[in-house]
Coordinates of C-alpha atoms and ligand atoms in Angstrom, one line a residue:
M194 CA 0.0 -0.1 0.2
S195 CA 1.4 3.8 -1.1
D196 CA 1.6 6.3 1.9
S197 CA 2.1 9.0 -0.9
N198 CA -1.1 10.5 -2.3
R199 CA -2.8 10.4 -6.0
F200 CA -5.4 10.9 -7.9
P201 CA -6.5 9.9 -11.1
E202 CA -6.1 11.8 -14.4
G203 CA -9.1 13.8 -14.9
F204 CA -10.5 13.1 -10.9
L205 CA -13.7 15.3 -10.0
W206 CA -12.4 18.3 -7.4
G207 CA -15.4 19.8 -6.6
A208 CA -17.8 20.9 -3.1
A209 CA -22.0 19.9 -2.5
T210 CA -24.6 22.2 -1.6
S211 CA -28.6 21.8 -1.5
A212 CA -31.0 24.1 -2.5
Y213 CA -33.0 24.8 1.1
Q214 CA -29.5 25.0 2.6
I215 CA -28.1 27.9 1.2
E216 CA -30.8 29.4 -1.4
G217 CA -33.2 31.7 0.6
S218 CA -35.8 33.2 -1.2
P219 CA -38.1 29.7 -0.9
L220 CA -40.9 31.6 -2.3
A221 CA -39.7 33.6 -4.3
D222 CA -40.6 33.9 -8.5
G223 CA -43.8 32.2 -8.2
A224 CA -42.2 28.6 -5.9
A225 CA -44.9 27.6 -3.1
P226 CA -43.4 25.8 0.1
S227 CA -41.5 22.9 0.1
N228 CA -42.6 20.7 3.4
W229 CA -38.6 22.2 4.9
H230 CA -40.1 25.6 4.9
R231 CA -43.4 24.4 6.4
F232 CA -41.3 22.9 9.4
S233 CA -38.9 25.2 10.1
H234 CA -41.7 27.3 10.1
T235 CA -43.1 24.9 12.6
L236 CA -42.5 25.9 16.5
G237 CA -39.9 23.8 17.9
M238 CA -38.2 22.3 15.3
T239 CA -35.1 23.8 14.7
T240 CA -32.3 25.6 16.7
N241 CA -33.3 29.1 17.4
G242 CA -36.9 28.5 15.1
D243 CA -33.8 29.0 12.2
T244 CA -35.8 28.4 9.0
G245 CA -34.1 28.7 5.3
D246 CA -36.2 32.2 4.7
I247 CA -32.6 33.7 3.9
A248 CA -29.6 31.1 4.4
C249 CA -26.4 32.3 2.4
D250 CA -29.0 34.3 -0.2
H251 CA -27.3 32.0 -3.2
Y252 CA -30.8 33.0 -4.9
R253 CA -29.5 35.9 -5.1
R254 CA -25.9 35.4 -5.3
Y255 CA -25.0 32.3 -7.0
Q256 CA -22.8 34.7 -9.8
A257 CA -20.4 35.7 -7.2
D258 CA -20.6 31.7 -5.8
V259 CA -19.8 30.8 -8.6
D260 CA -16.6 33.1 -9.0
L261 CA -15.7 32.1 -5.3
M262 CA -15.9 28.5 -6.5
A263 CA -13.6 28.8 -9.4
S264 CA -11.0 31.2 -7.1
L265 CA -10.6 28.2 -5.1
G266 CA -10.0 25.7 -8.3
L267 CA -13.4 23.5 -8.3
N268 CA -13.5 21.9 -11.4
A269 CA -17.2 20.2 -10.1
Y270 CA -19.5 21.4 -8.1
R271 CA -22.8 19.5 -7.0
F272 CA -25.8 21.4 -6.1
S273 CA -29.8 20.3 -6.0
I274 CA -33.0 22.1 -7.2
S275 CA -35.6 22.3 -5.4
W276 CA -38.7 20.4 -6.8
S277 CA -41.1 23.4 -5.1
R278 CA -39.3 26.1 -7.6
V279 CA -39.6 24.2 -10.7
L280 CA -43.2 22.7 -10.2
P281 CA -45.1 24.5 -7.7
N282 CA -48.1 22.0 -7.6
G283 CA -45.5 19.3 -7.2
V284 CA -46.5 17.6 -10.4
G285 CA -48.6 19.7 -13.6
K286 CA -47.3 23.5 -14.6
V287 CA -44.0 24.0 -15.1
N288 CA -42.6 27.7 -13.4
D289 CA -40.4 29.0 -15.8
I290 CA -38.8 31.2 -13.9
G291 CA -37.9 28.8 -11.1
V292 CA -36.3 26.9 -13.6
D293 CA -34.6 29.4 -14.8
F294 CA -32.4 30.2 -12.0
Y295 CA -31.0 26.6 -12.7
S296 CA -30.4 26.9 -16.3
R297 CA -28.5 30.6 -14.9
L298 CA -26.9 28.3 -12.7
V299 CA -25.5 25.6 -14.9
D300 CA -24.6 28.5 -17.7
A301 CA -22.3 30.1 -14.7
L302 CA -20.8 27.1 -13.4
L303 CA -20.0 25.7 -17.6
D304 CA -18.7 29.8 -18.3
K305 CA -15.8 28.6 -15.4
G306 CA -15.2 25.4 -16.8
I307 CA -16.8 23.9 -13.1
K308 CA -18.8 20.6 -14.0
P309 CA -22.6 20.6 -13.0
N310 CA -23.7 17.7 -10.9
A311 CA -27.2 18.2 -10.3
T312 CA -29.2 15.9 -7.1
L313 CA -33.0 15.9 -7.9
F314 CA -34.0 15.2 -4.1
H315 CA -32.3 16.6 -1.6
W316 CA -35.0 16.7 1.3
D317 CA -37.2 19.3 0.4
L318 CA -41.0 18.1 -1.4
P319 CA -43.5 20.1 -2.1
V320 CA -45.9 21.1 0.8
A321 CA -48.0 20.1 -2.1
L322 CA -47.2 16.4 -2.6
E323 CA -46.9 16.0 1.2
D324 CA -50.1 16.8 1.5
R325 CA -51.0 13.9 -0.8
G326 CA -49.2 11.6 1.9
G327 CA -45.4 12.3 0.1
W328 CA -43.4 9.4 0.2
Q329 CA -45.6 7.2 1.7
N330 CA -47.6 7.9 -1.4
R331 CA -47.0 5.0 -4.5
D332 CA -48.1 7.4 -6.8
I333 CA -44.6 9.1 -5.6
S334 CA -42.8 7.5 -7.5
E335 CA -45.1 9.1 -11.0
W336 CA -44.7 12.4 -9.4
F337 CA -40.3 12.2 -9.7
A338 CA -40.3 10.5 -12.9
D339 CA -42.5 13.6 -14.2
Y340 CA -40.5 16.0 -12.4
A341 CA -37.0 14.6 -13.8
S342 CA -38.5 14.2 -16.9
I343 CA -38.8 18.1 -17.2
M344 CA -34.8 18.7 -15.3
F345 CA -33.9 16.7 -18.0
D346 CA -35.2 18.0 -20.7
K347 CA -34.6 21.8 -19.5
L348 CA -31.1 21.0 -18.5
G349 CA -29.5 17.5 -19.7
D350 CA -28.0 19.6 -23.0
R351 CA -25.6 21.0 -20.5
V352 CA -25.7 18.9 -17.3
P353 CA -23.2 15.3 -17.8
M354 CA -23.9 14.4 -13.7
W355 CA -27.1 13.7 -12.5
A356 CA -28.4 11.8 -9.1
T357 CA -32.0 11.0 -8.2
V358 CA -32.1 10.9 -4.3
N359 CA -29.9 12.2 -1.8
E360 CA -29.1 10.1 1.3
P361 CA -32.8 8.0 1.1
W362 CA -31.9 6.5 4.5
V363 CA -31.9 10.0 6.2
I364 CA -35.3 10.9 4.9
M365 CA -36.2 7.4 6.1
D366 CA -35.1 7.4 9.7
G367 CA -34.9 11.6 10.4
G368 CA -38.1 12.2 8.9
Y369 CA -40.2 9.1 9.3
M370 CA -38.5 6.6 12.2
H371 CA -37.5 9.2 14.6
G372 CA -38.9 12.1 13.6
T373 CA -35.7 14.4 14.2
L374 CA -36.4 15.6 9.9
A375 CA -39.0 17.0 8.3
P376 CA -42.2 15.7 7.9
G377 CA -41.0 14.9 11.8
H378 CA -43.9 11.8 11.8
R379 CA -42.7 8.3 14.2
S380 CA -43.8 5.5 12.8
A381 CA -41.6 1.9 11.4
Y382 CA -45.0 1.6 9.6
E383 CA -44.3 4.8 7.5
A384 CA -40.4 4.4 7.5
A385 CA -40.6 0.9 5.8
I386 CA -42.9 2.2 3.0
V387 CA -40.8 5.6 2.7
S388 CA -38.2 3.4 2.0
H389 CA -39.3 1.3 -0.5
N390 CA -41.0 3.8 -2.2
I391 CA -38.0 6.3 -2.6
L392 CA -36.2 3.4 -4.5
R393 CA -39.1 2.8 -6.6
A394 CA -38.8 6.8 -7.6
H395 CA -34.7 6.2 -7.6
G396 CA -35.9 3.4 -10.4
R397 CA -38.5 5.6 -12.4
G398 CA -36.1 8.6 -12.2
V399 CA -33.1 6.4 -14.2
Q400 CA -36.1 5.2 -17.1
A401 CA -37.0 8.9 -17.4
F402 CA -33.1 9.4 -17.8
R403 CA -32.4 7.0 -19.8
A404 CA -35.7 7.5 -22.1
N405 CA -34.4 11.3 -22.6
K406 CA -32.9 12.3 -26.1
H407 CA -30.1 14.8 -23.3
N408 CA -28.7 11.8 -21.9
A409 CA -26.7 9.4 -24.5
N410 CA -23.5 10.9 -23.2
S411 CA -24.7 11.9 -19.4
Q412 CA -24.7 9.6 -16.3
I413 CA -27.1 9.1 -13.4
G414 CA -26.3 7.8 -10.4
L415 CA -27.8 7.4 -6.5
V416 CA -26.8 9.4 -3.3
V417 CA -26.1 7.1 -0.6
N418 CA -24.4 8.4 3.0
L419 CA -22.4 5.1 5.1
E420 CA -21.2 4.9 7.9
P421 CA -19.3 1.8 8.6
K422 CA -20.7 -0.6 11.4
Y423 CA -16.9 -1.8 13.8
P424 CA -18.6 -4.1 16.5
A425 CA -17.7 -3.1 19.9
S426 CA -16.7 -6.6 21.5
D427 CA -17.0 -10.0 20.1
S428 CA -19.0 -10.8 21.7
A429 CA -22.0 -12.9 19.8
E430 CA -24.6 -10.3 21.1
D431 CA -22.3 -7.0 19.7
I432 CA -21.6 -9.0 16.2
A433 CA -25.2 -9.6 16.1
A434 CA -25.9 -5.9 16.8
T435 CA -23.5 -4.5 14.4
A436 CA -24.8 -6.5 11.1
R437 CA -27.8 -5.5 12.1
A438 CA -26.8 -1.7 12.6
D439 CA -25.2 -2.1 9.2
A440 CA -27.9 -3.8 7.5
Y441 CA -30.1 -0.7 8.4
M442 CA -27.7 2.1 7.6
N443 CA -25.3 0.6 4.8
R444 CA -27.4 -2.2 3.4
Q445 CA -31.3 -1.2 3.0
Y446 CA -30.6 0.7 0.1
L447 CA -27.7 -0.6 -2.1
D448 CA -28.3 -4.5 -1.5
P449 CA -32.1 -4.5 -2.8
A450 CA -30.6 -1.5 -5.8
M451 CA -27.6 -3.2 -6.5
L452 CA -28.2 -7.0 -5.5
G453 CA -31.9 -7.4 -6.0
S454 CA -33.3 -8.4 -2.2
Y455 CA -33.4 -6.0 0.7
P456 CA -31.7 -7.3 3.3
T457 CA -32.6 -10.2 5.8
E458 CA -31.8 -8.3 8.9
L459 CA -34.3 -5.5 8.1
R460 CA -37.3 -8.2 9.6
E461 CA -35.3 -7.9 12.9
V462 CA -35.2 -4.1 12.7
F463 CA -38.7 -3.0 11.6
G464 CA -40.6 -6.3 12.7
D465 CA -44.0 -6.2 12.0
A466 CA -43.6 -3.4 9.6
W467 CA -41.8 -4.8 6.9
Q468 CA -43.4 -6.4 4.1
E469 CA -43.0 -8.9 1.4
W470 CA -42.3 -6.5 -1.4
P471 CA -44.2 -7.2 -4.6
A472 CA -41.9 -9.2 -7.4
D473 CA -42.1 -6.3 -10.0
D474 CA -41.4 -3.7 -7.7
M475 CA -38.0 -5.4 -7.2
K476 CA -37.0 -5.3 -10.9
L477 CA -37.7 -1.9 -10.9
I478 CA -35.9 -0.8 -8.2
Q479 CA -33.1 -2.4 -9.9
E480 CA -32.9 -0.4 -12.8
K481 CA -29.2 0.1 -13.9
F482 CA -27.5 3.1 -12.7
D483 CA -24.1 4.5 -14.0
F484 CA -22.2 5.7 -10.6
L485 CA -22.6 5.4 -6.5
G486 CA -22.2 8.6 -4.9
I487 CA -21.4 8.3 -1.5
N488 CA -21.2 10.5 2.1
Y489 CA -19.5 10.0 4.2
Y490 CA -18.8 11.5 7.9
T491 CA -17.7 8.6 10.5
R492 CA -18.0 5.3 12.1
G493 CA -20.4 3.7 14.4
V494 CA -19.0 1.3 17.2
T495 CA -21.9 -0.8 17.7
R496 CA -23.1 -2.6 21.0
H497 CA -26.2 -4.0 21.7
D498 CA -28.7 -1.9 23.1
P499 CA -32.8 -3.7 23.7
A500 CA -33.1 0.4 24.6
S501 CA -32.3 2.0 21.2
I502 CA -35.2 1.7 18.7
P503 CA -35.8 0.1 16.1
V504 CA -32.1 -1.8 15.4
H505 CA -31.1 -2.4 19.4
A506 CA -27.7 -1.3 18.9
S507 CA -26.1 2.3 20.0
K508 CA -22.6 3.7 19.6
V509 CA -20.1 3.1 21.8
Y510 CA -17.9 6.9 22.6
Q511 CA -14.0 6.4 22.0
P512 CA -12.0 8.2 24.6
D513 CA -9.5 10.4 23.0
H514 CA -10.3 10.5 19.4
V515 CA -11.6 14.0 18.0
Y516 CA -15.3 14.6 18.2
M517 CA -17.4 16.7 16.0
E518 CA -20.0 19.1 17.6
T519 CA -22.6 16.7 15.6
G520 CA -21.6 14.0 17.9
W521 CA -20.0 11.9 15.2
E522 CA -16.2 10.6 15.7
V523 CA -13.5 11.3 13.5
F524 CA -12.0 8.2 12.1
P525 CA -10.8 9.0 8.5
D526 CA -9.9 5.0 8.0
A527 CA -13.6 3.9 7.8
L528 CA -13.8 6.0 4.4
R529 CA -10.9 4.4 2.9
R530 CA -12.5 0.5 4.2
V531 CA -15.8 2.2 3.5
L532 CA -14.5 3.0 -0.5
V533 CA -13.0 -0.7 -0.6
W534 CA -16.4 -2.8 0.5
V535 CA -18.3 -1.0 -1.8
K536 CA -16.2 -2.4 -4.6
E537 CA -15.7 -5.8 -3.4
R538 CA -19.8 -6.4 -2.6
Y539 CA -20.9 -4.1 -5.4
G540 CA -18.8 -4.9 -7.9
D541 CA -16.7 -2.4 -10.1
I542 CA -19.5 0.7 -10.9
P543 CA -17.5 4.1 -10.3
L544 CA -17.6 6.2 -6.8
Y545 CA -18.0 9.7 -6.0
I546 CA -17.8 11.0 -2.9
T547 CA -20.4 13.4 -3.0
E548 CA -20.6 14.4 0.8
N549 CA -17.4 14.5 3.5
G550 CA -16.5 17.3 5.6
S551 CA -17.0 18.3 9.2
C552 CA -18.3 20.3 12.0
F553 CA -16.3 22.5 14.2
Y554 CA -16.8 25.8 16.3
D555 CA -15.8 28.9 14.2
A556 CA -16.5 32.5 14.9
P557 CA -19.8 33.8 13.9
V558 CA -17.6 36.7 12.3
A559 CA -13.9 36.5 10.3
I560 CA -11.5 38.8 11.8
D561 CA -9.7 40.8 9.4
G562 CA -10.1 38.4 6.8
V563 CA -9.2 35.2 8.2
L564 CA -11.3 31.7 10.1
D565 CA -8.6 29.4 11.3
D566 CA -10.1 26.3 11.4
P567 CA -7.2 23.5 12.4
L568 CA -9.7 20.9 13.0
R569 CA -11.6 21.0 9.9
V570 CA -8.0 20.8 8.0
D571 CA -6.6 17.8 9.3
C572 CA -10.6 16.1 8.9
L573 CA -9.9 17.0 5.4
K574 CA -6.4 15.6 5.4
G575 CA -7.3 12.4 6.9
N576 CA -10.1 12.0 5.0
L577 CA -8.5 12.6 1.4
H578 CA -5.4 10.6 3.1
A579 CA -8.0 7.4 3.2
V580 CA -9.3 8.5 -0.7
S581 CA -6.3 8.3 -2.1
Q582 CA -4.9 4.7 -0.1
A583 CA -8.2 3.1 -1.3
I584 CA -7.9 4.0 -4.9
S585 CA -4.4 2.4 -4.1
E586 CA -6.0 -0.3 -2.8
G587 CA -8.5 -0.2 -6.4
A588 CA -11.2 1.3 -5.3
P589 CA -12.9 3.1 -8.9
V590 CA -13.3 6.3 -6.8
K591 CA -13.4 9.4 -9.7
G592 CA -14.3 12.5 -7.3
Y593 CA -14.9 14.3 -4.4
F594 CA -17.4 16.5 -3.4
A595 CA -16.3 18.3 0.1
W596 CA -19.1 18.9 2.2
S597 CA -20.0 22.1 1.6
L598 CA -18.9 24.8 -0.3
L599 CA -20.9 26.9 2.2
D600 CA -21.5 27.3 6.2
N601 CA -25.3 26.8 5.7
F602 CA -29.0 26.0 7.1
E603 CA -28.0 22.6 8.6
W604 CA -31.7 21.2 8.9
S605 CA -33.1 20.9 12.5
H606 CA -29.8 22.3 13.9
G607 CA -30.4 25.1 11.3
Y608 CA -27.4 28.0 11.1
S609 CA -25.6 26.7 14.5
R610 CA -23.4 24.1 13.1
R611 CA -20.8 25.1 10.2
F612 CA -19.4 22.6 7.4
G613 CA -17.9 25.4 5.2
L614 CA -14.5 25.5 3.6
V615 CA -15.8 29.1 3.4
H616 CA -17.3 31.0 5.9
V617 CA -20.6 32.8 5.8
D618 CA -21.0 36.3 8.3
Y619 CA -25.1 35.1 8.6
S620 CA -25.2 39.4 9.4
T621 CA -23.7 40.9 6.2
Q622 CA -23.6 37.5 3.9
E623 CA -20.1 38.0 3.7
R624 CA -18.2 34.8 2.8
T625 CA -14.4 34.2 3.9
I626 CA -12.3 31.5 2.9
K627 CA -11.1 29.2 5.9
S628 CA -8.1 27.6 6.3
S629 CA -9.4 24.6 5.1
G630 CA -10.4 26.2 2.1
K631 CA -6.8 27.3 1.6
V632 CA -5.5 23.5 1.9
Y633 CA -8.4 22.1 -0.3
S634 CA -7.4 24.6 -2.8
N635 CA -3.7 24.1 -2.9
V636 CA -4.7 20.2 -2.4
I637 CA -6.6 20.7 -6.3
R638 CA -4.1 22.9 -7.4
T639 CA -1.5 20.1 -7.0
S640 CA -3.6 16.9 -7.6
G641 CA -3.0 15.8 -3.8
A642 CA 1.2 15.8 -4.2
V643 CA 0.6 18.7 -1.2
L644 CA -1.4 16.0 1.6
D645 CA 2.4 14.0 1.4
K646 CA 4.2 16.8 2.8
Ligands
FCB1040 C1 -25.9 14.9 5.0 C2 -26.8 16.0 4.2 C3 -26.3 17.1 4.1 C4 -25.5 17.8 4.9 C5 -24.8 16.6 6.1 C6 -23.8 17.1 6.9 O1 -26.4 14.0 5.7 O2 -27.1 15.0 3.3 O3 -27.4 17.6 3.6 O4 -26.6 18.0 6.2 O5 -25.5 15.8 5.9

């Protein structure tokens, strides 16, 4: 195993964001509310009652943000499209001014030589659809395919990389199992159905992509969050708990999409809520896609814990290890391990790290244009080293997107959690490149060689 950091020719060096987290102006120019607009405006759902009303004001400042990306040297940018900007009713009449925003953004990126990577669904569902059952309604696969087709028609001539859904697991677990994210439900029955419908929608999205004339040379993928699970001990109970946790978080979507069946452990996790799914659905879910997007933040050292619902497993704190403000352990080797595991289990599909980053406290205001974030710098370097090692061990990793370009609205944590390579002063919207942003920029400029020093 080589210790020097090498990344292949043509490697994508990007950063990622999502619509509701950065755009602001959620109801501008004919857009209708999303479920995240409604959730954040519901008392008690976010820290300090924060909402995405203004966020990073990217909807109006996108050109300056694209210039910032270019100054960092990014050659790719992952963003998401707000469904309710484009289709205020979720279906039916298209809001052309909403589409135009994404069209201008894509042109601005191309103008700077930055490859657009568009995610169709990063959690903000039109309320019009939420009120018809949202992800619990089987029809959502058709609603999604229609929305996807519209976007392929409008942007497919210029966007070479698409993703259907961002992190099905978080939508299901946060939105429907534990209720910490929109729409805030708590039901294993709903969660099971939602998981399955997300995969059906993904399958229909891929079919719509193949049917569109623009897409012959572009790619479509699925983005999953993966968190390698390590047993806390070699007891049979801890090992079984680790397998359940791994099935629930890491294999729940990839096994059906790539191997054709759900992990057997899901019966134990969901209990009676889990169903026998129709064979036709399982076929649809296996629709072949072009790349896998992996979001990685942490690992889970796992022990048996009957009190922890629904997996009966919980994480064990690792003394002396560095933890993020989110409670996530910093452990770069798990990123190497998960990339190699994906290749071994699912075969040689191109891999992109579509999100990776860290959350540490930064001051609300940068002083004299400087924002030092040494913990984030360490984490970034460790993770990039892990990616390079995984590549040398044969994992087909083709690109890396840092989460996130900007500090932004971190869902139910509001603005209290910062992940950006670029600091945002929310009282002035001033952007300041953090030390981590400068390090990343140097990594890009030297194709990783600077990491060897
Ligand atoms: C991921 C989300 C992203 C961001 C990061 C920190 O789960 O996809 O929007 O919240 O976590």
